[in-house]
Amino acid sequence: MSYLILEFVSTIRADRSGPVDHLSGVDGMTAWVREHAAGLGLDPDFTATEELRQETVRLRQAVRALFARAVSPDPPSRADAPDLPAFEKALALVNATALAAPTAPQLSWNGAPALTTTPAAGVDESALLRGRLATAAVEFLASPDRSLLRTCQAPRCVLYFVKEHPRQEWCSTACGNRARAARHYREHKK
């Protein structure tokens, strides 16, 4: 199962040298948005600005703060826990951002009825982008899937994931292997 909002908060990842932010520059932001343009309802030739990048990173930090609250009492992601905004501030930012890019439900009928959303008149692409991301966060956090949100506890991993199997403990097989190898090393180091 794929969630746009999980892909968005996962623009912070970790490698052997530490956390890596895929939105740290305008080029990275542009590449990420273009990769997800269809799901966001944006032009595939979208180009980010520095101002939009900064606003989007602030939104991502707010969503990560809400995710940290959602997984509590488990620990939040280690990527940026000290840098997250306060819960109330994060909640206000996500809600305000979702309101800033109003959309209207539309019915299309190409053989069968389908629900789509259309941006309200006069909404620019940057507000639409942030509004769609904020709306995705609101919808996910208000859904039953929120109770399945977890923080990967593998060494060096900083991702959130949705637990899809009762025994799932990590975001990926690679993280599971890394965690088991670290545990084996600790147990046999003595």
PDB file of C-alpha atoms in Angstrom:
ATOM      1  CA  MET A   1       0.000   0.000   0.000  1.00  0.00           C
ATOM      2  CA  SER A   2       1.427   3.370  -0.970  1.00  0.00           C
ATOM      3  CA  TYR A   3       0.716   6.606   0.825  1.00  0.00           C
ATOM      4  CA  LEU A   4       1.734   9.910  -0.711  1.00  0.00           C
ATOM      5  CA  ILE A   5       2.172  11.439   2.735  1.00  0.00           C
ATOM      6  CA  LEU A   6       4.602   8.683   3.802  1.00  0.00           C
ATOM      7  CA  GLU A   7       6.623   9.307   0.660  1.00  0.00           C
ATOM      8  CA  PHE A   8       6.633  13.013   1.513  1.00  0.00           C
ATOM      9  CA  VAL A   9       7.861  12.586   5.101  1.00  0.00           C
ATOM     10  CA  SER A  10      10.376  10.034   3.801  1.00  0.00           C
ATOM     11  CA  THR A  11      12.190  12.736   1.860  1.00  0.00           C
ATOM     12  CA  ILE A  12      14.419  12.598   4.935  1.00  0.00           C
ATOM     13  CA  ARG A  13      16.302   9.325   4.828  1.00  0.00           C
ATOM     14  CA  ALA A  14      19.520   8.019   6.281  1.00  0.00           C
ATOM     15  CA  ASP A  15      22.599   6.484   4.784  1.00  0.00           C
ATOM     16  CA  ARG A  16      25.906   5.466   6.337  1.00  0.00           C
ATOM     17  CA  SER A  17      26.938   9.102   6.771  1.00  0.00           C
ATOM     18  CA  GLY A  18      23.687  10.162   8.514  1.00  0.00           C
ATOM     19  CA  PRO A  19      20.399  11.829   7.566  1.00  0.00           C
ATOM     20  CA  VAL A  20      19.932  12.886   3.933  1.00  0.00           C
ATOM     21  CA  ASP A  21      17.329  15.492   3.008  1.00  0.00           C
ATOM     22  CA  HIS A  22      16.042  15.108  -0.551  1.00  0.00           C
ATOM     23  CA  LEU A  23      14.403  18.535  -0.288  1.00  0.00           C
ATOM     24  CA  SER A  24      17.596  20.325   0.772  1.00  0.00           C
ATOM     25  CA  GLY A  25      17.827  22.160  -2.540  1.00  0.00           C
ATOM     26  CA  VAL A  26      15.526  23.477  -5.245  1.00  0.00           C
ATOM     27  CA  ASP A  27      16.694  20.785  -7.682  1.00  0.00           C
ATOM     28  CA  GLY A  28      15.853  17.994  -5.244  1.00  0.00           C
ATOM     29  CA  MET A  29      12.469  19.532  -4.507  1.00  0.00           C
ATOM     30  CA  THR A  30      11.714  19.910  -8.219  1.00  0.00           C
ATOM     31  CA  ALA A  31      12.716  16.290  -8.897  1.00  0.00           C
ATOM     32  CA  TRP A  32      10.544  14.966  -6.050  1.00  0.00           C
ATOM     33  CA  VAL A  33       7.484  16.950  -7.134  1.00  0.00           C
ATOM     34  CA  ARG A  34       7.913  15.920 -10.774  1.00  0.00           C
ATOM     35  CA  GLU A  35       8.163  12.282  -9.702  1.00  0.00           C
ATOM     36  CA  HIS A  36       4.847  12.651  -7.824  1.00  0.00           C
ATOM     37  CA  ALA A  37       3.178  15.195 -10.152  1.00  0.00           C
ATOM     38  CA  ALA A  38       0.372  12.854 -11.246  1.00  0.00           C
ATOM     39  CA  GLY A  39      -0.636  12.036  -7.659  1.00  0.00           C
ATOM     40  CA  LEU A  40      -0.498  15.707  -6.738  1.00  0.00           C
ATOM     41  CA  GLY A  41      -2.431  16.868  -9.782  1.00  0.00           C
ATOM     42  CA  LEU A  42       0.449  19.098 -10.899  1.00  0.00           C
ATOM     43  CA  ASP A  43       2.149  19.804 -14.197  1.00  0.00           C
ATOM     44  CA  PRO A  44       4.946  17.248 -14.795  1.00  0.00           C
ATOM     45  CA  ASP A  45       7.210  20.185 -15.754  1.00  0.00           C
ATOM     46  CA  PHE A  46       6.766  21.782 -12.315  1.00  0.00           C
ATOM     47  CA  THR A  47       9.764  23.801 -11.108  1.00  0.00           C
ATOM     48  CA  ALA A  48      10.224  24.706  -7.455  1.00  0.00           C
ATOM     49  CA  THR A  49      11.446  28.024  -6.086  1.00  0.00           C
ATOM     50  CA  GLU A  50      13.537  28.504  -2.979  1.00  0.00           C
ATOM     51  CA  GLU A  51      10.579  30.071  -1.169  1.00  0.00           C
ATOM     52  CA  LEU A  52       8.339  27.111  -2.031  1.00  0.00           C
ATOM     53  CA  ARG A  53      11.053  24.674  -0.965  1.00  0.00           C
ATOM     54  CA  GLN A  54      11.369  26.377   2.429  1.00  0.00           C
ATOM     55  CA  GLU A  55       7.580  26.403   2.928  1.00  0.00           C
ATOM     56  CA  THR A  56       7.354  22.746   1.903  1.00  0.00           C
ATOM     57  CA  VAL A  57      10.147  21.743   4.287  1.00  0.00           C
ATOM     58  CA  ARG A  58       8.321  23.589   7.110  1.00  0.00           C
ATOM     59  CA  LEU A  59       5.178  21.642   6.195  1.00  0.00           C
ATOM     60  CA  ARG A  60       7.113  18.371   6.159  1.00  0.00           C
ATOM     61  CA  GLN A  61       8.501  19.108   9.631  1.00  0.00           C
ATOM     62  CA  ALA A  62       4.982  19.859  10.868  1.00  0.00           C
ATOM     63  CA  VAL A  63       3.671  16.582   9.425  1.00  0.00           C
ATOM     64  CA  ARG A  64       6.606  14.702  10.975  1.00  0.00           C
ATOM     65  CA  ALA A  65       5.726  16.302  14.330  1.00  0.00           C
ATOM     66  CA  LEU A  66       2.157  15.023  13.959  1.00  0.00           C
ATOM     67  CA  PHE A  67       3.499  11.585  13.026  1.00  0.00           C
ATOM     68  CA  ALA A  68       5.705  11.655  16.126  1.00  0.00           C
ATOM     69  CA  ARG A  69       2.593  12.349  18.205  1.00  0.00           C
ATOM     70  CA  ALA A  70       0.667   9.581  16.388  1.00  0.00           C
ATOM     71  CA  VAL A  71       3.275   6.890  17.189  1.00  0.00           C
ATOM     72  CA  SER A  72       3.555   7.952  20.840  1.00  0.00           C
ATOM     73  CA  PRO A  73       4.403   6.467  23.329  1.00  0.00           C
ATOM     74  CA  ASP A  74       6.914   4.917  20.911  1.00  0.00           C
ATOM     75  CA  PRO A  75       9.817   7.233  20.084  1.00  0.00           C
ATOM     76  CA  PRO A  76       9.621   9.515  17.032  1.00  0.00           C
ATOM     77  CA  SER A  77      11.968   9.188  14.095  1.00  0.00           C
ATOM     78  CA  ARG A  78      15.546   9.948  15.063  1.00  0.00           C
ATOM     79  CA  ALA A  79      16.098  11.996  11.892  1.00  0.00           C
ATOM     80  CA  ASP A  80      14.888  15.285  13.191  1.00  0.00           C
ATOM     81  CA  ALA A  81      13.119  14.774  16.525  1.00  0.00           C
ATOM     82  CA  PRO A  82      14.975  17.670  18.205  1.00  0.00           C
ATOM     83  CA  ASP A  83      14.080  20.002  15.303  1.00  0.00           C
ATOM     84  CA  LEU A  84      10.346  19.318  15.130  1.00  0.00           C
ATOM     85  CA  PRO A  85       7.909  22.143  15.902  1.00  0.00           C
ATOM     86  CA  ALA A  86       5.643  21.896  18.935  1.00  0.00           C
ATOM     87  CA  PHE A  87       2.531  19.783  18.392  1.00  0.00           C
ATOM     88  CA  GLU A  88       0.058  22.691  18.547  1.00  0.00           C
ATOM     89  CA  LYS A  89       2.103  24.767  16.101  1.00  0.00           C
ATOM     90  CA  ALA A  90       2.438  21.782  13.739  1.00  0.00           C
ATOM     91  CA  LEU A  91      -1.290  21.057  13.858  1.00  0.00           C
ATOM     92  CA  ALA A  92      -2.134  24.698  13.128  1.00  0.00           C
ATOM     93  CA  LEU A  93       0.297  24.828  10.185  1.00  0.00           C
ATOM     94  CA  VAL A  94      -1.027  21.638   8.581  1.00  0.00           C
ATOM     95  CA  ASN A  95      -4.651  22.745   8.951  1.00  0.00           C
ATOM     96  CA  ALA A  96      -3.952  26.270   7.657  1.00  0.00           C
ATOM     97  CA  THR A  97      -2.012  24.898   4.694  1.00  0.00           C
ATOM     98  CA  ALA A  98      -4.848  22.536   3.780  1.00  0.00           C
ATOM     99  CA  LEU A  99      -7.270  25.479   3.859  1.00  0.00           C
ATOM    100  CA  ALA A 100      -5.019  27.696   1.751  1.00  0.00           C
ATOM    101  CA  ALA A 101      -5.548  25.583  -1.360  1.00  0.00           C
ATOM    102  CA  PRO A 102      -9.237  24.798  -1.413  1.00  0.00           C
ATOM    103  CA  THR A 103     -10.429  22.116  -3.767  1.00  0.00           C
ATOM    104  CA  ALA A 104     -13.889  21.099  -4.765  1.00  0.00           C
ATOM    105  CA  PRO A 105     -15.119  17.563  -5.362  1.00  0.00           C
ATOM    106  CA  GLN A 106     -16.032  16.979  -8.981  1.00  0.00           C
ATOM    107  CA  LEU A 107     -17.829  14.088 -10.585  1.00  0.00           C
ATOM    108  CA  SER A 108     -16.426  12.760 -13.840  1.00  0.00           C
ATOM    109  CA  TRP A 109     -18.161  10.155 -15.942  1.00  0.00           C
ATOM    110  CA  ASN A 110     -15.910   8.250 -18.322  1.00  0.00           C
ATOM    111  CA  GLY A 111     -17.893   5.034 -18.534  1.00  0.00           C
ATOM    112  CA  ALA A 112     -18.510   5.056 -14.790  1.00  0.00           C
ATOM    113  CA  PRO A 113     -18.832   7.795 -12.183  1.00  0.00           C
ATOM    114  CA  ALA A 114     -15.607   8.810 -10.463  1.00  0.00           C
ATOM    115  CA  LEU A 115     -14.816  11.408  -7.844  1.00  0.00           C
ATOM    116  CA  THR A 116     -11.979  13.840  -8.506  1.00  0.00           C
ATOM    117  CA  THR A 117     -10.941  17.071  -6.867  1.00  0.00           C
ATOM    118  CA  THR A 118     -10.333  20.287  -8.699  1.00  0.00           C
ATOM    119  CA  PRO A 119      -8.509  23.306  -7.310  1.00  0.00           C
ATOM    120  CA  ALA A 120     -10.649  26.350  -6.699  1.00  0.00           C
ATOM    121  CA  ALA A 121     -10.194  29.199  -9.141  1.00  0.00           C
ATOM    122  CA  GLY A 122      -7.131  31.353  -8.594  1.00  0.00           C
ATOM    123  CA  VAL A 123      -5.062  28.791  -6.648  1.00  0.00           C
ATOM    124  CA  ASP A 124      -1.419  28.838  -7.744  1.00  0.00           C
ATOM    125  CA  GLU A 125       0.692  25.699  -8.113  1.00  0.00           C
ATOM    126  CA  SER A 126       2.738  26.245  -4.962  1.00  0.00           C
ATOM    127  CA  ALA A 127      -0.367  26.643  -2.785  1.00  0.00           C
ATOM    128  CA  LEU A 128      -1.918  23.654  -4.535  1.00  0.00           C
ATOM    129  CA  LEU A 129       1.158  21.501  -3.894  1.00  0.00           C
ATOM    130  CA  ARG A 130       1.330  22.354  -0.199  1.00  0.00           C
ATOM    131  CA  GLY A 131      -2.454  22.122   0.138  1.00  0.00           C
ATOM    132  CA  ARG A 132      -2.549  18.652  -1.404  1.00  0.00           C
ATOM    133  CA  LEU A 133       0.284  17.455   0.853  1.00  0.00           C
ATOM    134  CA  ALA A 134      -1.402  18.909   3.940  1.00  0.00           C
ATOM    135  CA  THR A 135      -4.726  17.355   2.927  1.00  0.00           C
ATOM    136  CA  ALA A 136      -3.013  13.985   2.450  1.00  0.00           C
ATOM    137  CA  ALA A 137      -1.625  14.306   5.991  1.00  0.00           C
ATOM    138  CA  VAL A 138      -5.032  15.212   7.422  1.00  0.00           C
ATOM    139  CA  GLU A 139      -6.732  12.326   5.616  1.00  0.00           C
ATOM    140  CA  PHE A 140      -4.087   9.811   6.695  1.00  0.00           C
ATOM    141  CA  LEU A 141      -3.965  10.941  10.331  1.00  0.00           C
ATOM    142  CA  ALA A 142      -7.783  10.891  10.541  1.00  0.00           C
ATOM    143  CA  SER A 143      -7.989   7.403   9.006  1.00  0.00           C
ATOM    144  CA  PRO A 144      -7.908   4.045  10.800  1.00  0.00           C
ATOM    145  CA  ASP A 145      -4.472   3.432   9.221  1.00  0.00           C
ATOM    146  CA  ARG A 146      -2.999   5.981  11.639  1.00  0.00           C
ATOM    147  CA  SER A 147      -3.049   3.286  14.346  1.00  0.00           C
ATOM    148  CA  LEU A 148      -0.669   1.223  12.176  1.00  0.00           C
ATOM    149  CA  LEU A 149       1.899   4.025  11.837  1.00  0.00           C
ATOM    150  CA  ARG A 150       5.292   3.065  13.263  1.00  0.00           C
ATOM    151  CA  THR A 151       8.840   4.369  13.453  1.00  0.00           C
ATOM    152  CA  CYS A 152      11.458   2.027  12.052  1.00  0.00           C
ATOM    153  CA  GLN A 153      13.795   1.080  14.879  1.00  0.00           C
ATOM    154  CA  ALA A 154      16.569  -0.356  12.712  1.00  0.00           C
ATOM    155  CA  PRO A 155      20.009   1.175  13.209  1.00  0.00           C
ATOM    156  CA  ARG A 156      20.405   4.433  11.241  1.00  0.00           C
ATOM    157  CA  CYS A 157      16.847   4.293   9.850  1.00  0.00           C
ATOM    158  CA  VAL A 158      14.730   7.415  10.282  1.00  0.00           C
ATOM    159  CA  LEU A 159      11.569   6.413   8.395  1.00  0.00           C
ATOM    160  CA  TYR A 160       7.950   6.040   9.379  1.00  0.00           C
ATOM    161  CA  PHE A 161       5.971   3.139   7.931  1.00  0.00           C
ATOM    162  CA  VAL A 162       2.512   1.565   8.060  1.00  0.00           C
ATOM    163  CA  LYS A 163       2.590  -1.844   9.704  1.00  0.00           C
ATOM    164  CA  GLU A 164       1.087  -4.234   7.147  1.00  0.00           C
ATOM    165  CA  HIS A 165       1.729  -7.523   8.980  1.00  0.00           C
ATOM    166  CA  PRO A 166       1.350  -8.295  12.712  1.00  0.00           C
ATOM    167  CA  ARG A 167       5.016  -9.299  12.986  1.00  0.00           C
ATOM    168  CA  GLN A 168       6.416  -6.402  10.951  1.00  0.00           C
ATOM    169  CA  GLU A 169       8.950  -4.424  12.978  1.00  0.00           C
ATOM    170  CA  TRP A 170      10.867  -2.511  10.304  1.00  0.00           C
ATOM    171  CA  CYS A 171      10.104  -0.407   7.252  1.00  0.00           C
ATOM    172  CA  SER A 172      11.867  -2.769   4.842  1.00  0.00           C
ATOM    173  CA  THR A 173      13.621  -6.098   4.539  1.00  0.00           C
ATOM    174  CA  ALA A 174      16.959  -4.272   4.381  1.00  0.00           C
ATOM    175  CA  CYS A 175      16.265  -2.584   7.727  1.00  0.00           C
ATOM    176  CA  GLY A 176      15.215  -5.916   9.235  1.00  0.00           C
ATOM    177  CA  ASN A 177      18.453  -7.491   8.063  1.00  0.00           C
ATOM    178  CA  ARG A 178      20.471  -4.573   9.440  1.00  0.00           C
ATOM    179  CA  ALA A 179      18.688  -4.791  12.818  1.00  0.00           C
ATOM    180  CA  ARG A 180      19.221  -8.560  13.067  1.00  0.00           C
ATOM    181  CA  ALA A 181      22.903  -8.188  12.106  1.00  0.00           C
ATOM    182  CA  ALA A 182      23.375  -5.465  14.754  1.00  0.00           C
ATOM    183  CA  ARG A 183      21.654  -7.631  17.380  1.00  0.00           C
ATOM    184  CA  HIS A 184      23.851 -10.624  16.428  1.00  0.00           C
ATOM    185  CA  TYR A 185      26.961  -8.457  16.650  1.00  0.00           C
ATOM    186  CA  ARG A 186      25.958  -7.140  20.118  1.00  0.00           C
ATOM    187  CA  GLU A 187      25.216 -10.649  21.402  1.00  0.00           C
ATOM    188  CA  HIS A 188      28.481 -12.146  20.155  1.00  0.00           C
ATOM    189  CA  LYS A 189      30.755  -9.198  20.834  1.00  0.00           C
ATOM    190  CA  LYS A 190      31.308 -10.181  24.471  1.00  0.00           C
TER     191      LYS A 190
END
